[in-house]
Amino acid sequence: MATTVGLYLIPFCKTSVLLIVMMSVFGVAIGVLDTGGNVLILALWGDKGAPHMQALHFSFALGAFLAPLLAKLALGTTLSTENHTEPDLHPPALSQSPEANPGPLFAAPDDLNLLWAYASVGMYIFVVSVFLFALFFKTPSKHENPTASAQLSRRVKHHKALLCLLFMFFFFYVGAEITYGSYIFSFATTHVGMEESEAAGLNSIFWGTFAACRGLAIFFATCLQPGTMIVLSNIGSLVSSSFLVLFNKSPLCLWIATSVYGASMATTFPSGVSWIEQYISISGKSAALFVIGAALGEMAVPALIGILQAQYPDLPVVLYTCLGSAVFTAVLFPVMYKLATLPLDLQRKDNRRSKDQKALLNHYEEDNEGQDEEKYNEMDFEVVDVNVTVRPSVIQRSGNTLMDP
C-alpha cells in the first residue's frame, strides 16, 4: 500500500524536498517487499522452494525489462538528447530567487503521459496488495508445516560468518549487475562509438536475456541444485566479463558478451538465497542482512563507478568492475561452501563414530549375555544333579520312618 501511495504522489511533487521524502517512503516500502518476499517463499516451501524463488525474481527481471518500454511509451520522443547534454542558462532565470515564488507543493505534472505511467503501475500494485490482504486475513490452517521442524534444527556452526560472507557476495554481485545495466548505454556510445539506437538495443538485450534466463531457471531449479547453478553462473560471468575487457572496442564482441553476461547474472541471487536455506534457517533478520548487502551494492557501486568513469574516460572502468566482481564472487563462493559444509562433515564423522561405538557396545553386551547364559545353564545342571542324587535318600528315610512301630 505504501508503494502504491508513493507511485501516485511522486508525479505531483513540485519541490525537491518533498520528492526526496516520497522517494524515501517508496524505497522503504520496496525494501520491505524485497525482504518479506524472500522470507515468505522460504517460510512456505523451505529448501524445496528453489523454483518458487526463481519465479519471484523472474517477476523482478520482467518488470525491469518492461518498465523502460512503458516509460518510453509514456514520455515519447519529444525530449531530445541535446536538452540533457547542452546547458541552456538564461541570466534572468539565474537572477530570480526561489524564495520569491515558491509555488505549490503538489500540482499535476505538465506531461499527463507521465502521470498515467505512474498511475498504471500504482494501480497494478494496488490490485496485487488486495490479494495479499485477502491471504493475510485468511484463517491459517492448524496443521504444522512438515518442513518447519526440520528447518528449526538446521544450524551451521559458523552461521554468522556465513551470513556476513553472503552479505559481501550479494554486495558485489548486485553492484556489478546494476552498474552494467545502468552504464552500458553510455559506455557503448562514448567508448565504443555506437549509435544511440544500437546502444539502446544493447541495453535491452542485457535485460532481455536476464529476464529470459530467470524464466528458464524456474524449470532448471527442479533438476539442478542451487550450488550448481551458482557455479555455472559464476563461470559464465567470469568468461563473458573477461571477453568484455579484452575486446572492449569490438561491437560484435560487445553484443555477444553482453547477452552471455546477462544470462549468467540471472540466477545468482535467487540461487544464493535457496542455497543458504539448505544450511541456515532463514528468518526475517537473516534475510534482511543479505538484502541490505544487495541494496548497498545497488546504491554505492554504481555511484562510485560513475565518478571513476568520468575521471578516466579512456578506460573501461565499467567493464573492469564487472570482471573484478566476477573474480571476487567466483573465489568467495567456494569459501562459503567450505564454511557451510565443514561442520556437517564433522557431524557426520561424529555420527559414524557413535554408531561404531554403539555397535561395539552391543556386540560386547551380547558376548557377556552369552557367557552369563552358559554360566546359568551350568548352575542349572548342577542343581538338577543334586536333586536327582538327594531324592532316593529322602525316599528311603521316609520309608524307614514309616516302618518303625
Short mmCIF file of C-alpha atoms in Angstrom, two decimals:
data_model
loop_
_atom_site.label_atom_id
_atom_site.label_comp_id
_atom_site.label_asym_id
_atom_site.label_seq_id
_atom_site.Cartn_x
_atom_site.Cartn_y
_atom_site.Cartn_z
CA MET A 1 0.00 0.00 0.00
CA ALA A 2 2.86 2.40 0.75
CA THR A 3 4.35 1.62 -2.66
CA THR A 4 1.01 2.41 -4.30
CA VAL A 5 0.69 5.72 -2.44
CA GLY A 6 4.26 6.65 -3.37
CA LEU A 7 3.69 5.92 -7.04
CA TYR A 8 0.52 8.03 -7.08
CA LEU A 9 2.08 11.04 -5.32
CA ILE A 10 5.54 11.18 -6.93
CA PRO A 11 4.33 12.80 -10.22
CA PHE A 12 2.57 15.55 -8.23
CA CYS A 13 5.65 16.62 -6.26
CA LYS A 14 6.81 20.13 -7.18
CA THR A 15 9.66 20.59 -4.71
CA SER A 16 12.85 18.62 -4.38
CA VAL A 17 12.47 18.11 -0.62
CA LEU A 18 9.00 16.67 -0.98
CA LEU A 19 10.18 14.46 -3.84
CA ILE A 20 13.04 13.16 -1.68
CA VAL A 21 10.58 12.34 1.12
CA MET A 22 8.23 10.49 -1.21
CA MET A 23 11.08 8.58 -2.85
CA SER A 24 12.35 7.63 0.61
CA VAL A 25 8.93 6.24 1.57
CA PHE A 26 8.81 4.42 -1.75
CA GLY A 27 12.29 2.97 -1.21
CA VAL A 28 11.49 1.76 2.32
CA ALA A 29 8.36 0.04 1.03
CA ILE A 30 10.27 -1.65 -1.79
CA GLY A 31 12.93 -2.80 0.70
CA VAL A 32 10.30 -4.38 2.94
CA LEU A 33 8.71 -6.10 -0.05
CA ASP A 34 12.09 -7.44 -1.17
CA THR A 35 12.95 -8.83 2.26
CA GLY A 36 9.48 -10.10 3.09
CA GLY A 37 9.01 -11.74 -0.29
CA ASN A 38 12.16 -13.84 0.05
CA VAL A 39 11.35 -14.84 3.63
CA LEU A 40 7.77 -15.69 2.68
CA ILE A 41 8.93 -18.05 -0.08
CA LEU A 42 11.31 -19.79 2.32
CA ALA A 43 8.67 -19.99 5.06
CA LEU A 44 6.17 -21.63 2.72
CA TRP A 45 8.39 -24.08 0.85
CA GLY A 46 11.69 -24.19 2.75
CA ASP A 47 14.55 -25.89 0.93
CA LYS A 48 12.04 -27.12 -1.69
CA GLY A 49 11.28 -23.59 -2.82
CA ALA A 50 14.05 -23.08 -5.37
CA PRO A 51 11.64 -22.95 -8.37
CA HIS A 52 9.36 -20.56 -6.50
CA MET A 53 12.33 -18.36 -5.59
CA GLN A 54 13.37 -18.26 -9.25
CA ALA A 55 9.80 -17.33 -10.21
CA LEU A 56 9.78 -14.49 -7.69
CA HIS A 57 12.98 -12.99 -9.09
CA PHE A 58 11.84 -13.64 -12.65
CA SER A 59 9.00 -11.23 -11.97
CA PHE A 60 11.57 -8.62 -10.95
CA ALA A 61 13.56 -9.16 -14.16
CA LEU A 62 10.40 -9.00 -16.25
CA GLY A 63 9.43 -5.71 -14.63
CA ALA A 64 12.94 -4.32 -15.17
CA PHE A 65 12.60 -5.21 -18.86
CA LEU A 66 9.08 -3.83 -19.35
CA ALA A 67 9.29 -0.67 -17.23
CA PRO A 68 11.66 1.22 -19.59
CA LEU A 69 9.39 0.34 -22.51
CA LEU A 70 6.41 1.71 -20.59
CA ALA A 71 8.36 4.86 -19.74
CA LYS A 72 9.34 5.30 -23.38
CA LEU A 73 5.72 4.99 -24.47
CA ALA A 74 4.66 7.45 -21.79
CA LEU A 75 7.33 10.08 -22.40
CA GLY A 76 7.56 9.64 -26.14
CA THR A 77 10.41 11.12 -28.16
CA THR A 78 9.62 14.80 -27.59
CA LEU A 79 12.66 15.27 -25.37
CA SER A 80 15.84 15.35 -27.38
CA THR A 81 19.24 14.37 -26.11
CA GLU A 82 20.64 17.84 -26.72
CA ASN A 83 18.46 19.22 -23.94
CA HIS A 84 20.19 16.92 -21.48
CA THR A 85 23.77 17.35 -22.67
CA GLU A 86 23.99 21.03 -23.57
CA PRO A 87 23.30 23.53 -20.78
CA ASP A 88 20.88 26.30 -21.58
CA LEU A 89 21.46 29.01 -19.00
CA HIS A 90 19.46 32.21 -19.02
CA PRO A 91 20.77 35.05 -16.85
CA PRO A 92 17.29 36.34 -15.94
CA ALA A 93 16.32 32.90 -14.65
CA LEU A 94 19.51 32.67 -12.62
CA SER A 95 18.90 36.04 -11.02
CA GLN A 96 15.49 35.04 -9.68
CA SER A 97 15.32 33.84 -6.08
CA PRO A 98 13.47 30.57 -5.40
CA GLU A 99 12.01 32.05 -2.20
CA ALA A 100 10.28 34.79 -4.17
CA ASN A 101 7.88 32.40 -5.87
CA PRO A 102 7.87 29.07 -4.03
CA GLY A 103 4.80 27.74 -5.82
CA PRO A 104 2.56 24.87 -4.68
CA LEU A 105 3.93 21.70 -3.11
CA PHE A 106 1.60 19.46 -5.11
CA ALA A 107 0.38 20.04 -8.64
CA ALA A 108 -0.46 17.99 -11.69
CA PRO A 109 2.52 17.36 -13.99
CA ASP A 110 2.73 19.16 -17.30
CA ASP A 111 3.03 15.85 -19.17
CA LEU A 112 -0.08 13.78 -18.42
CA ASN A 113 1.52 10.73 -20.03
CA LEU A 114 4.00 10.69 -17.14
CA LEU A 115 1.10 10.74 -14.70
CA TRP A 116 -0.64 7.84 -16.41
CA ALA A 117 2.59 5.81 -16.41
CA TYR A 118 2.96 6.11 -12.64
CA ALA A 119 -0.76 5.66 -12.06
CA SER A 120 -0.94 2.46 -14.12
CA VAL A 121 1.94 0.85 -12.22
CA GLY A 122 0.44 2.03 -8.93
CA MET A 123 -2.94 0.52 -9.82
CA TYR A 124 -1.28 -2.78 -10.69
CA ILE A 125 0.47 -2.89 -7.31
CA PHE A 126 -2.79 -1.95 -5.57
CA VAL A 127 -4.58 -4.93 -7.13
CA VAL A 128 -1.74 -7.24 -6.02
CA SER A 129 -1.89 -5.80 -2.50
CA VAL A 130 -5.62 -6.60 -2.32
CA PHE A 131 -4.84 -10.27 -2.92
CA LEU A 132 -2.08 -10.15 -0.30
CA PHE A 133 -4.51 -8.65 2.22
CA ALA A 134 -7.02 -11.41 1.44
CA LEU A 135 -4.38 -14.06 2.13
CA PHE A 136 -3.26 -12.22 5.27
CA PHE A 137 -6.74 -12.18 6.83
CA LYS A 138 -7.46 -15.75 5.82
CA THR A 139 -7.70 -18.13 8.78
CA PRO A 140 -4.42 -20.09 8.97
CA SER A 141 -4.52 -23.85 8.96
CA LYS A 142 -3.89 -25.69 12.22
CA HIS A 143 -1.57 -28.33 10.86
CA GLU A 144 2.13 -27.74 11.15
CA ASN A 145 4.35 -27.33 8.15
CA PRO A 146 6.30 -30.59 7.75
CA THR A 147 9.47 -28.71 6.89
CA ALA A 148 9.24 -26.34 9.85
CA SER A 149 10.67 -28.74 12.41
CA ALA A 150 13.48 -29.70 10.04
CA GLN A 151 14.33 -26.05 9.40
CA LEU A 152 14.50 -25.23 13.12
CA SER A 153 17.06 -27.93 13.71
CA ARG A 154 19.22 -26.92 10.75
CA ARG A 155 22.03 -24.76 12.06
CA VAL A 156 25.61 -24.30 10.88
CA LYS A 157 28.29 -23.71 13.48
CA HIS A 158 29.62 -20.53 11.80
CA HIS A 159 26.26 -19.22 10.61
CA LYS A 160 27.03 -15.57 11.46
CA ALA A 161 30.26 -15.63 9.47
CA LEU A 162 28.42 -17.31 6.61
CA LEU A 163 25.76 -14.59 6.59
CA CYS A 164 28.47 -11.91 6.55
CA LEU A 165 30.15 -13.56 3.57
CA LEU A 166 26.78 -13.77 1.81
CA PHE A 167 26.36 -10.05 2.55
CA MET A 168 29.62 -9.34 0.71
CA PHE A 169 28.73 -11.79 -2.07
CA PHE A 170 25.43 -10.02 -2.84
CA PHE A 171 27.03 -6.59 -2.40
CA PHE A 172 29.45 -7.13 -5.29
CA TYR A 173 27.06 -9.20 -7.40
CA VAL A 174 24.15 -6.73 -7.33
CA GLY A 175 26.55 -3.80 -7.61
CA ALA A 176 28.03 -5.21 -10.82
CA GLU A 177 24.60 -6.08 -12.19
CA ILE A 178 23.15 -2.60 -11.67
CA THR A 179 26.36 -0.90 -12.77
CA TYR A 180 26.45 -2.71 -16.10
CA GLY A 181 22.74 -2.32 -16.71
CA SER A 182 22.89 1.40 -15.91
CA TYR A 183 26.06 2.42 -17.77
CA ILE A 184 26.18 0.11 -20.77
CA PHE A 185 24.26 2.66 -22.86
CA SER A 186 26.68 5.49 -22.07
CA PHE A 187 29.69 3.20 -22.40
CA ALA A 188 28.59 1.97 -25.83
CA THR A 189 28.01 5.47 -27.17
CA THR A 190 31.10 7.19 -25.75
CA HIS A 191 33.72 4.44 -25.61
CA VAL A 192 32.75 2.14 -28.49
CA GLY A 193 31.11 4.76 -30.74
CA MET A 194 27.74 3.07 -31.22
CA GLU A 195 24.63 4.90 -32.31
CA GLU A 196 22.03 5.62 -29.67
CA SER A 197 19.59 3.15 -31.18
CA GLU A 198 22.24 0.41 -31.12
CA ALA A 199 23.19 1.26 -27.54
CA ALA A 200 19.53 1.12 -26.52
CA GLY A 201 19.28 -2.31 -28.16
CA LEU A 202 22.38 -3.42 -26.27
CA ASN A 203 20.77 -2.37 -23.01
CA SER A 204 17.58 -4.20 -23.97
CA ILE A 205 19.40 -7.41 -24.85
CA PHE A 206 21.12 -7.38 -21.45
CA TRP A 207 17.84 -7.15 -19.53
CA GLY A 208 16.07 -9.38 -22.05
CA THR A 209 18.49 -12.28 -21.64
CA PHE A 210 18.49 -11.58 -17.91
CA ALA A 211 14.70 -11.99 -17.74
CA ALA A 212 14.58 -14.94 -20.15
CA CYS A 213 17.15 -16.96 -18.22
CA ARG A 214 15.39 -16.29 -14.96
CA GLY A 215 12.25 -17.66 -16.55
CA LEU A 216 14.10 -20.77 -17.72
CA ALA A 217 15.68 -21.10 -14.29
CA ILE A 218 12.24 -21.89 -12.87
CA PHE A 219 12.40 -25.22 -14.69
CA PHE A 220 16.15 -25.74 -14.22
CA ALA A 221 15.74 -25.36 -10.46
CA THR A 222 13.65 -28.53 -10.34
CA CYS A 223 16.56 -30.69 -11.51
CA LEU A 224 19.68 -28.72 -10.51
CA GLN A 225 20.95 -27.89 -7.05
CA PRO A 226 21.25 -24.17 -6.15
CA GLY A 227 25.01 -24.56 -5.63
CA THR A 228 25.41 -25.99 -9.12
CA MET A 229 23.51 -23.07 -10.62
CA ILE A 230 25.69 -20.59 -8.73
CA VAL A 231 28.88 -22.25 -10.02
CA LEU A 232 27.57 -22.18 -13.60
CA SER A 233 26.58 -18.53 -13.22
CA ASN A 234 29.99 -17.61 -11.83
CA ILE A 235 31.76 -19.35 -14.71
CA GLY A 236 29.58 -17.59 -17.29
CA SER A 237 30.06 -14.20 -15.64
CA LEU A 238 33.81 -14.69 -15.43
CA VAL A 239 34.19 -15.73 -19.05
CA SER A 240 31.88 -13.06 -20.52
CA SER A 241 33.35 -10.22 -18.44
CA SER A 242 36.86 -11.32 -19.47
CA PHE A 243 35.89 -11.08 -23.14
CA LEU A 244 34.30 -7.67 -22.49
CA VAL A 245 37.57 -6.37 -21.05
CA LEU A 246 39.82 -7.93 -23.70
CA PHE A 247 37.71 -6.86 -26.70
CA ASN A 248 36.08 -3.70 -25.35
CA LYS A 249 36.35 -1.90 -28.72
CA SER A 250 34.62 -4.62 -30.75
CA PRO A 251 30.87 -4.06 -31.24
CA LEU A 252 30.29 -7.72 -32.17
CA CYS A 253 32.02 -8.97 -29.05
CA LEU A 254 30.09 -6.42 -27.01
CA TRP A 255 26.78 -7.78 -28.32
CA ILE A 256 27.67 -11.43 -27.72
CA ALA A 257 29.36 -10.95 -24.35
CA THR A 258 26.53 -8.70 -23.11
CA SER A 259 23.92 -11.35 -23.83
CA VAL A 260 26.02 -14.05 -22.14
CA TYR A 261 26.73 -11.78 -19.18
CA GLY A 262 23.04 -11.00 -18.72
CA ALA A 263 22.15 -14.70 -18.88
CA SER A 264 24.91 -15.59 -16.41
CA MET A 265 23.88 -12.96 -13.88
CA ALA A 266 20.23 -14.01 -13.94
CA THR A 267 20.13 -16.92 -11.49
CA THR A 268 22.79 -15.93 -8.95
CA PHE A 269 20.66 -14.05 -6.42
CA PRO A 270 17.69 -16.46 -6.15
CA SER A 271 20.04 -19.45 -6.22
CA GLY A 272 22.09 -17.87 -3.43
CA VAL A 273 19.01 -17.49 -1.24
CA SER A 274 17.92 -21.07 -1.92
CA TRP A 275 21.46 -22.34 -1.29
CA ILE A 276 21.84 -20.66 2.11
CA GLU A 277 18.46 -22.08 3.16
CA GLN A 278 19.95 -25.57 2.96
CA TYR A 279 22.32 -24.79 5.83
CA ILE A 280 20.68 -22.00 7.85
CA SER A 281 17.07 -21.44 8.90
CA ILE A 282 16.41 -18.05 7.31
CA SER A 283 14.45 -15.64 9.49
CA GLY A 284 13.46 -12.05 8.83
CA LYS A 285 16.67 -10.71 10.40
CA SER A 286 18.88 -13.08 8.40
CA ALA A 287 17.17 -12.22 5.14
CA ALA A 288 17.34 -8.51 5.94
CA LEU A 289 21.12 -8.81 6.35
CA PHE A 290 21.89 -10.05 2.85
CA VAL A 291 19.12 -7.96 1.27
CA ILE A 292 20.73 -4.88 2.84
CA GLY A 293 24.03 -6.02 1.32
CA ALA A 294 22.39 -6.19 -2.09
CA ALA A 295 20.76 -2.78 -1.61
CA LEU A 296 24.05 -1.19 -0.55
CA GLY A 297 25.76 -2.65 -3.59
CA GLU A 298 22.98 -1.33 -5.79
CA MET A 299 23.41 2.14 -4.28
CA ALA A 300 27.15 2.50 -3.68
CA VAL A 301 28.86 0.66 -6.54
CA PRO A 302 27.17 2.46 -9.48
CA ALA A 303 27.74 5.85 -7.82
CA LEU A 304 31.44 5.15 -7.26
CA ILE A 305 31.96 3.70 -10.75
CA GLY A 306 30.19 6.68 -12.32
CA ILE A 307 32.67 9.03 -10.64
CA LEU A 308 35.68 6.92 -11.67
CA GLN A 309 34.46 6.54 -15.25
CA ALA A 310 34.08 10.33 -15.50
CA GLN A 311 37.63 10.87 -14.23
CA TYR A 312 39.12 8.20 -16.54
CA PRO A 313 37.01 8.32 -19.70
CA ASP A 314 39.57 6.42 -21.79
CA LEU A 315 39.49 3.35 -19.53
CA PRO A 316 36.62 0.83 -19.48
CA VAL A 317 36.06 1.22 -15.74
CA VAL A 318 32.58 -0.30 -16.01
CA LEU A 319 33.97 -3.48 -17.55
CA TYR A 320 36.78 -3.64 -15.01
CA THR A 321 34.14 -3.52 -12.29
CA CYS A 322 32.23 -6.43 -13.84
CA LEU A 323 35.40 -8.51 -14.15
CA GLY A 324 36.52 -7.72 -10.59
CA SER A 325 33.10 -8.62 -9.23
CA ALA A 326 33.07 -11.89 -11.18
CA VAL A 327 36.50 -12.84 -9.83
CA PHE A 328 35.52 -11.93 -6.27
CA THR A 329 32.27 -13.92 -6.30
CA ALA A 330 33.95 -16.89 -8.01
CA VAL A 331 36.56 -17.02 -5.23
CA LEU A 332 34.17 -16.26 -2.39
CA PHE A 333 31.59 -18.97 -3.10
CA PRO A 334 33.97 -21.95 -2.56
CA VAL A 335 34.97 -20.37 0.76
CA MET A 336 31.30 -20.09 1.71
CA TYR A 337 30.65 -23.67 0.63
CA LYS A 338 33.57 -24.98 2.68
CA LEU A 339 32.46 -22.99 5.70
CA ALA A 340 28.90 -24.28 5.38
CA THR A 341 29.76 -27.95 4.85
CA LEU A 342 32.69 -28.31 7.26
CA PRO A 343 30.54 -28.63 10.41
CA LEU A 344 28.31 -31.08 8.58
CA ASP A 345 31.30 -33.27 7.72
CA LEU A 346 32.47 -33.25 11.33
CA GLN A 347 28.96 -34.06 12.47
CA ARG A 348 28.79 -36.97 10.04
CA LYS A 349 32.11 -38.28 11.36
CA ASP A 350 30.84 -37.98 14.92
CA ASN A 351 27.68 -39.81 13.95
CA ARG A 352 29.72 -42.58 12.34
CA ARG A 353 31.91 -42.84 15.45
CA SER A 354 28.88 -43.02 17.71
CA LYS A 355 27.33 -45.69 15.50
CA ASP A 356 30.55 -47.72 15.61
CA GLN A 357 30.74 -47.33 19.37
CA LYS A 358 27.14 -48.42 19.74
CA ALA A 359 27.77 -51.45 17.53
CA LEU A 360 30.82 -52.45 19.55
CA LEU A 361 28.91 -51.93 22.79
CA ASN A 362 26.01 -54.06 21.57
CA HIS A 363 28.41 -56.77 20.44
CA TYR A 364 30.16 -56.69 23.85
CA GLU A 365 26.84 -56.92 25.67
CA GLU A 366 25.76 -59.85 23.51
CA ASP A 367 29.02 -61.67 24.33
CA ASN A 368 28.54 -61.01 28.03
CA GLU A 369 24.95 -62.19 27.87
CA GLY A 370 26.08 -65.39 26.12
CA GLN A 371 28.69 -66.07 28.78
CA ASP A 372 26.18 -65.41 31.56
CA GLU A 373 23.68 -67.75 29.97
CA GLU A 374 26.31 -70.50 29.78
CA LYS A 375 27.11 -69.98 33.50
CA TYR A 376 23.45 -70.07 34.39
CA ASN A 377 22.94 -73.26 32.37
CA GLU A 378 25.86 -74.97 34.15
CA MET A 379 24.41 -73.97 37.51
CA ASP A 380 21.03 -75.34 36.49
CA PHE A 381 22.57 -78.66 35.52
CA GLU A 382 24.38 -78.85 38.90
CA VAL A 383 21.15 -78.19 40.75
CA VAL A 384 19.34 -80.83 38.76
CA ASP A 385 22.11 -83.35 39.52
CA VAL A 386 21.94 -82.57 43.22
CA ASN A 387 18.21 -83.03 43.23
CA VAL A 388 18.49 -86.32 41.44
CA THR A 389 21.04 -87.68 43.98
CA VAL A 390 19.13 -86.42 47.00
CA ARG A 391 15.68 -87.72 46.19
CA PRO A 392 16.37 -91.53 46.71
CA SER A 393 17.83 -90.94 50.21
CA VAL A 394 14.86 -88.90 51.20
CA ILE A 395 12.53 -91.60 49.97
CA GLN A 396 14.47 -94.31 51.84
CA ARG A 397 14.45 -92.34 55.09
CA SER A 398 10.77 -91.72 54.83
CA GLY A 399 10.20 -95.43 54.21
CA ASN A 400 12.26 -96.45 57.25
CA THR A 401 10.45 -93.95 59.38
CA LEU A 402 7.06 -95.37 58.36
CA MET A 403 8.17 -98.96 59.05
CA ASP A 404 9.13 -98.20 62.72
CA PRO A 405 6.42 -99.33 65.27
#
